Each structure stands twice: as C-alpha cells, then as structure tokens.
Amino acid sequence: EAGVAQSPRYKIIEKRQSVAFWCNPISGHATLYWYQQILGQGPKLLIQFQNNGVVDDSQLPKDRFSAERLKGVDSTLKIQPAKLEDSAVYLCASSLLYTDTQYFGPGTRLTVL
Amino acid sequence: QQQVKQSPQSLIVQKGGISIINCAYENTAFDYFPWYQQFPGKGPALLIAIRPDVSEKKEGRFTISFNKSAKQFSLHIMDSQPGDSATYFCAASTGNQFYFGTGTSLTVIP
C-alpha cells in the first residue's frame, strides 16, 4: 500500500514570496491533516479536512495560509506571502474516517530567506 | 500554551537498558494518547496508543503507562536497541484537536 505522498521535498524561497505544497493521502483515507513542525518542536496541527470539508482550522494563520482539498483527495497548502518564521517542515497526514491512527508523509522542508 | 508537556528533552541509554519518557496534560477532554517515533528526514510513525479507560498497554518492547488522576502518561522502551535511536513524541487528542509534545531525542549507545 502506498503511503502519503508529498511534494516538493525541499523548497527555498525569499520572504514575501508565495509557495505551495501538495499532498496525496493514502487511498480511501477521508481525513487529511496539515501540520507545521518547526525545528526542535513537535508538529502543530494547522488544518483538518474530512473529505473536502474543513473540520478544524483554528490554528491556521488565515491571513497568509490557505488550504484546499478539491474532490476530497489531494490537498494543497499555500503560504502567501511567506515570512522568515514560516521556515519549518510541513507534514501531511491522513486517516480513515472516524479513526485516530494518522499516517504521515515525509514532509516538505521550507526555508524562507 | 503547551497543551502537552514532555520530558526529558534528550535521553541517552545503554543498549539493553530501559528508556522512559514522560508526558503530562491538562485538558481532561483528551481521549486518545498516542506515541510517535520520528527518524531524521521522515514523518512521524505511530508506535503505540492508549485510551484513558486502561492504565497500561504493552506492544512488544513498548509499554504505555497511563495515570488518569495525575493526568500523566509515559512510554517505556524495554531492552533498548541502537535502532531505537530517534525522536519520540507524545500526543493527545479530542478527535478534532490534536496536540503533540515537544519531543525527546533518544540515543541508545551500543
């Protein structure tokens, strides 16, 4: 069974530029999560989708971050404009509907200069 | 505000020894407490998880001890091996809300 796929794996941008990350969850997983993991810290949940609807986005900085999950499968996370403090690994995870076990992708390491 | 407090930040254990990592929480609405293992350059992987209706769960060399009254839970790794060297995260969830601890870097010395 294929795992959670994410791309790109690495991205370096200048501050004030925009960037987008892509996630393809495990087939059949209705729930999708985006996390931000700053170096030396635990992952912080940014947004949770069930199918293509948002369940929770209370910790998503909505002035610069946006996410969508069209057709309830793939998802994109966008940052516009990026700030230095956005440098982090952005992790995508997925799970079956109404289950707690999350499966994480390898993450996208973002460096904002 | 840190929802889940994890200690120690780093841990060095001899091969064959016991590794113990502790976590504490405040929100009594949490009903799911997993532990994740993360290797460099990889995403976290679920190791073992527990719900508050049991006090202990064991899977192979990994055991979670859960103290509901103290609002604490811990991970015990028995017979620690060099391959266990990784960062371990505890987490707590209410379903929609999911919070990770700050992580413990474990090094097992051969």
PDB file of N, CA, C and O in Angstrom, chain B residues 39-85:
ATOM      1  N   PHE B  39      12.260   9.430  12.687  1.00  0.00           N
ATOM      2  CA  PHE B  39      13.657   9.384  12.280  1.00  0.00           C
ATOM      3  C   PHE B  39      13.965  10.614  11.435  1.00  0.00           C
ATOM      4  O   PHE B  39      13.066  11.179  10.799  1.00  0.00           O
ATOM      5  N   PRO B  40      15.228  11.043  11.404  1.00  0.00           N
ATOM      6  CA  PRO B  40      15.586  12.242  10.627  1.00  0.00           C
ATOM      7  C   PRO B  40      15.139  12.138   9.176  1.00  0.00           C
ATOM      8  O   PRO B  40      15.331  11.116   8.518  1.00  0.00           O
ATOM      9  N   GLY B  41      14.495  13.195   8.694  1.00  0.00           N
ATOM     10  CA  GLY B  41      14.056  13.242   7.306  1.00  0.00           C
ATOM     11  C   GLY B  41      12.790  12.465   7.011  1.00  0.00           C
ATOM     12  O   GLY B  41      12.369  12.374   5.856  1.00  0.00           O
ATOM     13  N   LYS B  42      12.182  11.923   8.044  1.00  0.00           N
ATOM     14  CA  LYS B  42      10.949  11.143   7.865  1.00  0.00           C
ATOM     15  C   LYS B  42       9.815  11.769   8.653  1.00  0.00           C
ATOM     16  O   LYS B  42      10.037  12.534   9.585  1.00  0.00           O
ATOM     17  N   GLY B  43       8.582  11.414   8.274  1.00  0.00           N
ATOM     18  CA  GLY B  43       7.452  11.846   9.055  1.00  0.00           C
ATOM     19  C   GLY B  43       7.293  10.963  10.286  1.00  0.00           C
ATOM     20  O   GLY B  43       7.825   9.854  10.339  1.00  0.00           O
ATOM     21  N   PRO B  44       6.578  11.433  11.296  1.00  0.00           N
ATOM     22  CA  PRO B  44       6.333  10.609  12.490  1.00  0.00           C
ATOM     23  C   PRO B  44       5.564   9.347  12.127  1.00  0.00           C
ATOM     24  O   PRO B  44       4.727   9.358  11.223  1.00  0.00           O
ATOM     25  N   ALA B  45       5.831   8.271  12.848  1.00  0.00           N
ATOM     26  CA  ALA B  45       5.132   6.999  12.651  1.00  0.00           C
ATOM     27  C   ALA B  45       4.548   6.562  13.982  1.00  0.00           C
ATOM     28  O   ALA B  45       5.240   6.595  15.011  1.00  0.00           O
ATOM     29  N   LEU B  46       3.297   6.147  13.968  1.00  0.00           N
ATOM     30  CA  LEU B  46       2.633   5.716  15.197  1.00  0.00           C
ATOM     31  C   LEU B  46       3.335   4.489  15.769  1.00  0.00           C
ATOM     32  O   LEU B  46       3.576   3.505  15.079  1.00  0.00           O
ATOM     33  N   LEU B  47       3.635   4.574  17.060  1.00  0.00           N
ATOM     34  CA  LEU B  47       4.318   3.486  17.764  1.00  0.00           C
ATOM     35  C   LEU B  47       3.315   2.672  18.580  1.00  0.00           C
ATOM     36  O   LEU B  47       3.206   1.463  18.472  1.00  0.00           O
ATOM     37  N   ILE B  48       2.574   3.347  19.407  1.00  0.00           N
ATOM     38  CA  ILE B  48       1.617   2.718  20.301  1.00  0.00           C
ATOM     39  C   ILE B  48       0.687   3.810  20.816  1.00  0.00           C
ATOM     40  O   ILE B  48       1.070   4.975  20.879  1.00  0.00           O
ATOM     41  N   ALA B  49      -0.543   3.434  21.166  1.00  0.00           N
ATOM     42  CA  ALA B  49      -1.501   4.427  21.642  1.00  0.00           C
ATOM     43  C   ALA B  49      -2.376   3.820  22.731  1.00  0.00           C
ATOM     44  O   ALA B  49      -2.533   2.587  22.804  1.00  0.00           O
ATOM     45  N   ILE B  50      -2.959   4.703  23.550  1.00  0.00           N
ATOM     46  CA  ILE B  50      -3.795   4.241  24.649  1.00  0.00           C
ATOM     47  C   ILE B  50      -4.988   5.167  24.807  1.00  0.00           C
ATOM     48  O   ILE B  50      -4.925   6.344  24.432  1.00  0.00           O
ATOM     49  N   ARG B  51      -6.073   4.638  25.356  1.00  0.00           N
ATOM     50  CA  ARG B  51      -7.234   5.443  25.702  1.00  0.00           C
ATOM     51  C   ARG B  51      -7.342   5.467  27.224  1.00  0.00           C
ATOM     52  O   ARG B  51      -6.850   4.574  27.897  1.00  0.00           O
ATOM     53  N   PRO B  52      -8.015   6.468  27.797  1.00  0.00           N
ATOM     54  CA  PRO B  52      -7.988   6.661  29.252  1.00  0.00           C
ATOM     55  C   PRO B  52      -8.741   5.622  30.059  1.00  0.00           C
ATOM     56  O   PRO B  52      -8.727   5.691  31.287  1.00  0.00           O
ATOM     57  N   ASP B  53      -9.365   4.642  29.412  1.00  0.00           N
ATOM     58  CA  ASP B  53     -10.081   3.628  30.187  1.00  0.00           C
ATOM     59  C   ASP B  53      -9.188   2.471  30.622  1.00  0.00           C
ATOM     60  O   ASP B  53      -9.642   1.568  31.332  1.00  0.00           O
ATOM     61  N   VAL B  54      -7.914   2.495  30.207  1.00  0.00           N
ATOM     62  CA  VAL B  54      -6.957   1.480  30.650  1.00  0.00           C
ATOM     63  C   VAL B  54      -5.729   2.172  31.233  1.00  0.00           C
ATOM     64  O   VAL B  54      -5.425   3.309  30.884  1.00  0.00           O
ATOM     65  N   SER B  55      -5.029   1.480  32.124  1.00  0.00           N
ATOM     66  CA  SER B  55      -3.874   2.095  32.788  1.00  0.00           C
ATOM     67  C   SER B  55      -2.547   1.697  32.147  1.00  0.00           C
ATOM     68  O   SER B  55      -1.523   2.323  32.410  1.00  0.00           O
ATOM     69  N   GLU B  56      -2.566   0.665  31.332  1.00  0.00           N
ATOM     70  CA  GLU B  56      -1.320   0.219  30.717  1.00  0.00           C
ATOM     71  C   GLU B  56      -1.618  -0.521  29.430  1.00  0.00           C
ATOM     72  O   GLU B  56      -2.616  -1.235  29.314  1.00  0.00           O
ATOM     73  N   LYS B  57      -0.716  -0.336  28.459  1.00  0.00           N
ATOM     74  CA  LYS B  57      -0.816  -1.078  27.208  1.00  0.00           C
ATOM     75  C   LYS B  57       0.592  -1.456  26.768  1.00  0.00           C
ATOM     76  O   LYS B  57       1.485  -0.619  26.793  1.00  0.00           O
ATOM     77  N   LYS B  58       0.748  -2.704  26.382  1.00  0.00           N
ATOM     78  CA  LYS B  58       2.066  -3.197  26.003  1.00  0.00           C
ATOM     79  C   LYS B  58       2.022  -3.768  24.608  1.00  0.00           C
ATOM     80  O   LYS B  58       1.109  -4.524  24.250  1.00  0.00           O
ATOM     81  N   GLU B  59       3.019  -3.402  23.789  1.00  0.00           N
ATOM     82  CA  GLU B  59       3.177  -3.968  22.463  1.00  0.00           C
ATOM     83  C   GLU B  59       4.656  -4.248  22.251  1.00  0.00           C
ATOM     84  O   GLU B  59       5.441  -3.332  22.035  1.00  0.00           O
ATOM     85  N   GLY B  60       5.016  -5.510  22.389  1.00  0.00           N
ATOM     86  CA  GLY B  60       6.420  -5.882  22.247  1.00  0.00           C
ATOM     87  C   GLY B  60       7.253  -5.255  23.340  1.00  0.00           C
ATOM     88  O   GLY B  60       6.962  -5.412  24.531  1.00  0.00           O
ATOM     89  N   ARG B  61       8.277  -4.495  22.946  1.00  0.00           N
ATOM     90  CA  ARG B  61       9.159  -3.865  23.932  1.00  0.00           C
ATOM     91  C   ARG B  61       8.637  -2.506  24.394  1.00  0.00           C
ATOM     92  O   ARG B  61       9.269  -1.868  25.251  1.00  0.00           O
ATOM     93  N   PHE B  62       7.526  -2.061  23.842  1.00  0.00           N
ATOM     94  CA  PHE B  62       6.993  -0.733  24.142  1.00  0.00           C
ATOM     95  C   PHE B  62       5.760  -0.835  25.043  1.00  0.00           C
ATOM     96  O   PHE B  62       4.845  -1.608  24.767  1.00  0.00           O
ATOM     97  N   THR B  63       5.758  -0.023  26.109  1.00  0.00           N
ATOM     98  CA  THR B  63       4.640  -0.004  27.057  1.00  0.00           C
ATOM     99  C   THR B  63       4.252   1.436  27.330  1.00  0.00           C
ATOM    100  O   THR B  63       5.123   2.286  27.546  1.00  0.00           O
ATOM    101  N   ILE B  64       2.949   1.705  27.319  1.00  0.00           N
ATOM    102  CA  ILE B  64       2.437   2.997  27.789  1.00  0.00           C
ATOM    103  C   ILE B  64       1.840   2.766  29.167  1.00  0.00           C
ATOM    104  O   ILE B  64       1.015   1.858  29.355  1.00  0.00           O
ATOM    105  N   SER B  65       2.229   3.620  30.116  1.00  0.00           N
ATOM    106  CA  SER B  65       1.586   3.652  31.422  1.00  0.00           C
ATOM    107  C   SER B  65       0.771   4.935  31.498  1.00  0.00           C
ATOM    108  O   SER B  65       1.267   6.009  31.157  1.00  0.00           O
ATOM    109  N   PHE B  66      -0.480   4.813  31.931  1.00  0.00           N
ATOM    110  CA  PHE B  66      -1.382   5.961  31.926  1.00  0.00           C
ATOM    111  C   PHE B  66      -1.956   6.166  33.323  1.00  0.00           C
ATOM    112  O   PHE B  66      -2.499   5.242  33.927  1.00  0.00           O
ATOM    113  N   ASN B  67      -1.822   7.387  33.851  1.00  0.00           N
ATOM    114  CA  ASN B  67      -2.349   7.749  35.162  1.00  0.00           C
ATOM    115  C   ASN B  67      -3.367   8.866  34.979  1.00  0.00           C
ATOM    116  O   ASN B  67      -3.001  10.035  34.859  1.00  0.00           O
ATOM    117  N   LYS B  68      -4.638   8.473  34.950  1.00  0.00           N
ATOM    118  CA  LYS B  68      -5.689   9.439  34.651  1.00  0.00           C
ATOM    119  C   LYS B  68      -5.811  10.507  35.738  1.00  0.00           C
ATOM    120  O   LYS B  68      -5.993  11.685  35.436  1.00  0.00           O
ATOM    121  N   SER B  69      -5.688  10.122  36.994  1.00  0.00           N
ATOM    122  CA  SER B  69      -5.872  11.085  38.085  1.00  0.00           C
ATOM    123  C   SER B  69      -4.751  12.121  38.099  1.00  0.00           C
ATOM    124  O   SER B  69      -4.965  13.296  38.397  1.00  0.00           O
ATOM    125  N   ALA B  70      -3.549  11.700  37.732  1.00  0.00           N
ATOM    126  CA  ALA B  70      -2.412  12.607  37.699  1.00  0.00           C
ATOM    127  C   ALA B  70      -2.293  13.325  36.355  1.00  0.00           C
ATOM    128  O   ALA B  70      -1.479  14.242  36.201  1.00  0.00           O
ATOM    129  N   LYS B  71      -3.079  12.887  35.382  1.00  0.00           N
ATOM    130  CA  LYS B  71      -3.024  13.433  34.025  1.00  0.00           C
ATOM    131  C   LYS B  71      -1.611  13.326  33.458  1.00  0.00           C
ATOM    132  O   LYS B  71      -1.040  14.300  32.947  1.00  0.00           O
ATOM    133  N   GLN B  72      -1.074  12.110  33.581  1.00  0.00           N
ATOM    134  CA  GLN B  72       0.260  11.838  33.073  1.00  0.00           C
ATOM    135  C   GLN B  72       0.272  10.501  32.351  1.00  0.00           C
ATOM    136  O   GLN B  72      -0.509   9.592  32.679  1.00  0.00           O
ATOM    137  N   PHE B  73       1.151  10.384  31.369  1.00  0.00           N
ATOM    138  CA  PHE B  73       1.358   9.100  30.719  1.00  0.00           C
ATOM    139  C   PHE B  73       2.813   9.010  30.284  1.00  0.00           C
ATOM    140  O   PHE B  73       3.482  10.031  30.098  1.00  0.00           O
ATOM    141  N   SER B  74       3.297   7.813  30.189  1.00  0.00           N
ATOM    142  CA  SER B  74       4.704   7.630  29.891  1.00  0.00           C
ATOM    143  C   SER B  74       4.915   6.463  28.928  1.00  0.00           C
ATOM    144  O   SER B  74       4.082   5.563  28.828  1.00  0.00           O
ATOM    145  N   LEU B  75       6.025   6.537  28.232  1.00  0.00           N
ATOM    146  CA  LEU B  75       6.445   5.472  27.310  1.00  0.00           C
ATOM    147  C   LEU B  75       7.668   4.797  27.902  1.00  0.00           C
ATOM    148  O   LEU B  75       8.630   5.470  28.278  1.00  0.00           O
ATOM    149  N   HIS B  76       7.616   3.484  27.983  1.00  0.00           N
ATOM    150  CA  HIS B  76       8.749   2.688  28.437  1.00  0.00           C
ATOM    151  C   HIS B  76       9.225   1.822  27.279  1.00  0.00           C
ATOM    152  O   HIS B  76       8.410   1.091  26.685  1.00  0.00           O
ATOM    153  N   ILE B  77      10.508   1.911  26.974  1.00  0.00           N
ATOM    154  CA  ILE B  77      11.096   1.060  25.949  1.00  0.00           C
ATOM    155  C   ILE B  77      12.037   0.093  26.659  1.00  0.00           C
ATOM    156  O   ILE B  77      13.073   0.501  27.211  1.00  0.00           O
ATOM    157  N   MET B  78      11.654  -1.163  26.680  1.00  0.00           N
ATOM    158  CA  MET B  78      12.457  -2.192  27.344  1.00  0.00           C
ATOM    159  C   MET B  78      13.544  -2.679  26.380  1.00  0.00           C
ATOM    160  O   MET B  78      13.365  -2.630  25.155  1.00  0.00           O
ATOM    161  N   ASP B  79      14.648  -3.144  26.951  1.00  0.00           N
ATOM    162  CA  ASP B  79      15.734  -3.704  26.141  1.00  0.00           C
ATOM    163  C   ASP B  79      16.053  -2.775  24.961  1.00  0.00           C
ATOM    164  O   ASP B  79      16.026  -3.187  23.787  1.00  0.00           O
ATOM    165  N   SER B  80      16.323  -1.524  25.262  1.00  0.00           N
ATOM    166  CA  SER B  80      16.553  -0.521  24.215  1.00  0.00           C
ATOM    167  C   SER B  80      17.685  -0.936  23.279  1.00  0.00           C
ATOM    168  O   SER B  80      18.709  -1.481  23.724  1.00  0.00           O
ATOM    169  N   GLN B  81      17.487  -0.680  21.992  1.00  0.00           N
ATOM    170  CA  GLN B  81      18.438  -1.056  20.952  1.00  0.00           C
ATOM    171  C   GLN B  81      18.919   0.181  20.192  1.00  0.00           C
ATOM    172  O   GLN B  81      18.190   1.171  20.109  1.00  0.00           O
ATOM    173  N   PRO B  82      20.100   0.117  19.608  1.00  0.00           N
ATOM    174  CA  PRO B  82      20.592   1.274  18.824  1.00  0.00           C
ATOM    175  C   PRO B  82      19.599   1.715  17.749  1.00  0.00           C
ATOM    176  O   PRO B  82      19.493   2.893  17.442  1.00  0.00           O
ATOM    177  N   GLY B  83      18.865   0.770  17.185  1.00  0.00           N
ATOM    178  CA  GLY B  83      17.862   1.104  16.167  1.00  0.00           C
ATOM    179  C   GLY B  83      16.681   1.884  16.710  1.00  0.00           C
ATOM    180  O   GLY B  83      15.889   2.426  15.927  1.00  0.00           O
ATOM    181  N   ASP B  84      16.574   1.972  18.041  1.00  0.00           N
ATOM    182  CA  ASP B  84      15.508   2.769  18.652  1.00  0.00           C
ATOM    183  C   ASP B  84      15.890   4.246  18.713  1.00  0.00           C
ATOM    184  O   ASP B  84      15.063   5.082  19.091  1.00  0.00           O
ATOM    185  N   SER B  85      17.136   4.569  18.392  1.00  0.00           N
ATOM    186  CA  SER B  85      17.589   5.957  18.432  1.00  0.00           C
ATOM    187  C   SER B  85      16.770   6.782  17.444  1.00  0.00           C
ATOM    188  O   SER B  85      16.797   6.557  16.235  1.00  0.00           O
TER     189      SER B  85
END
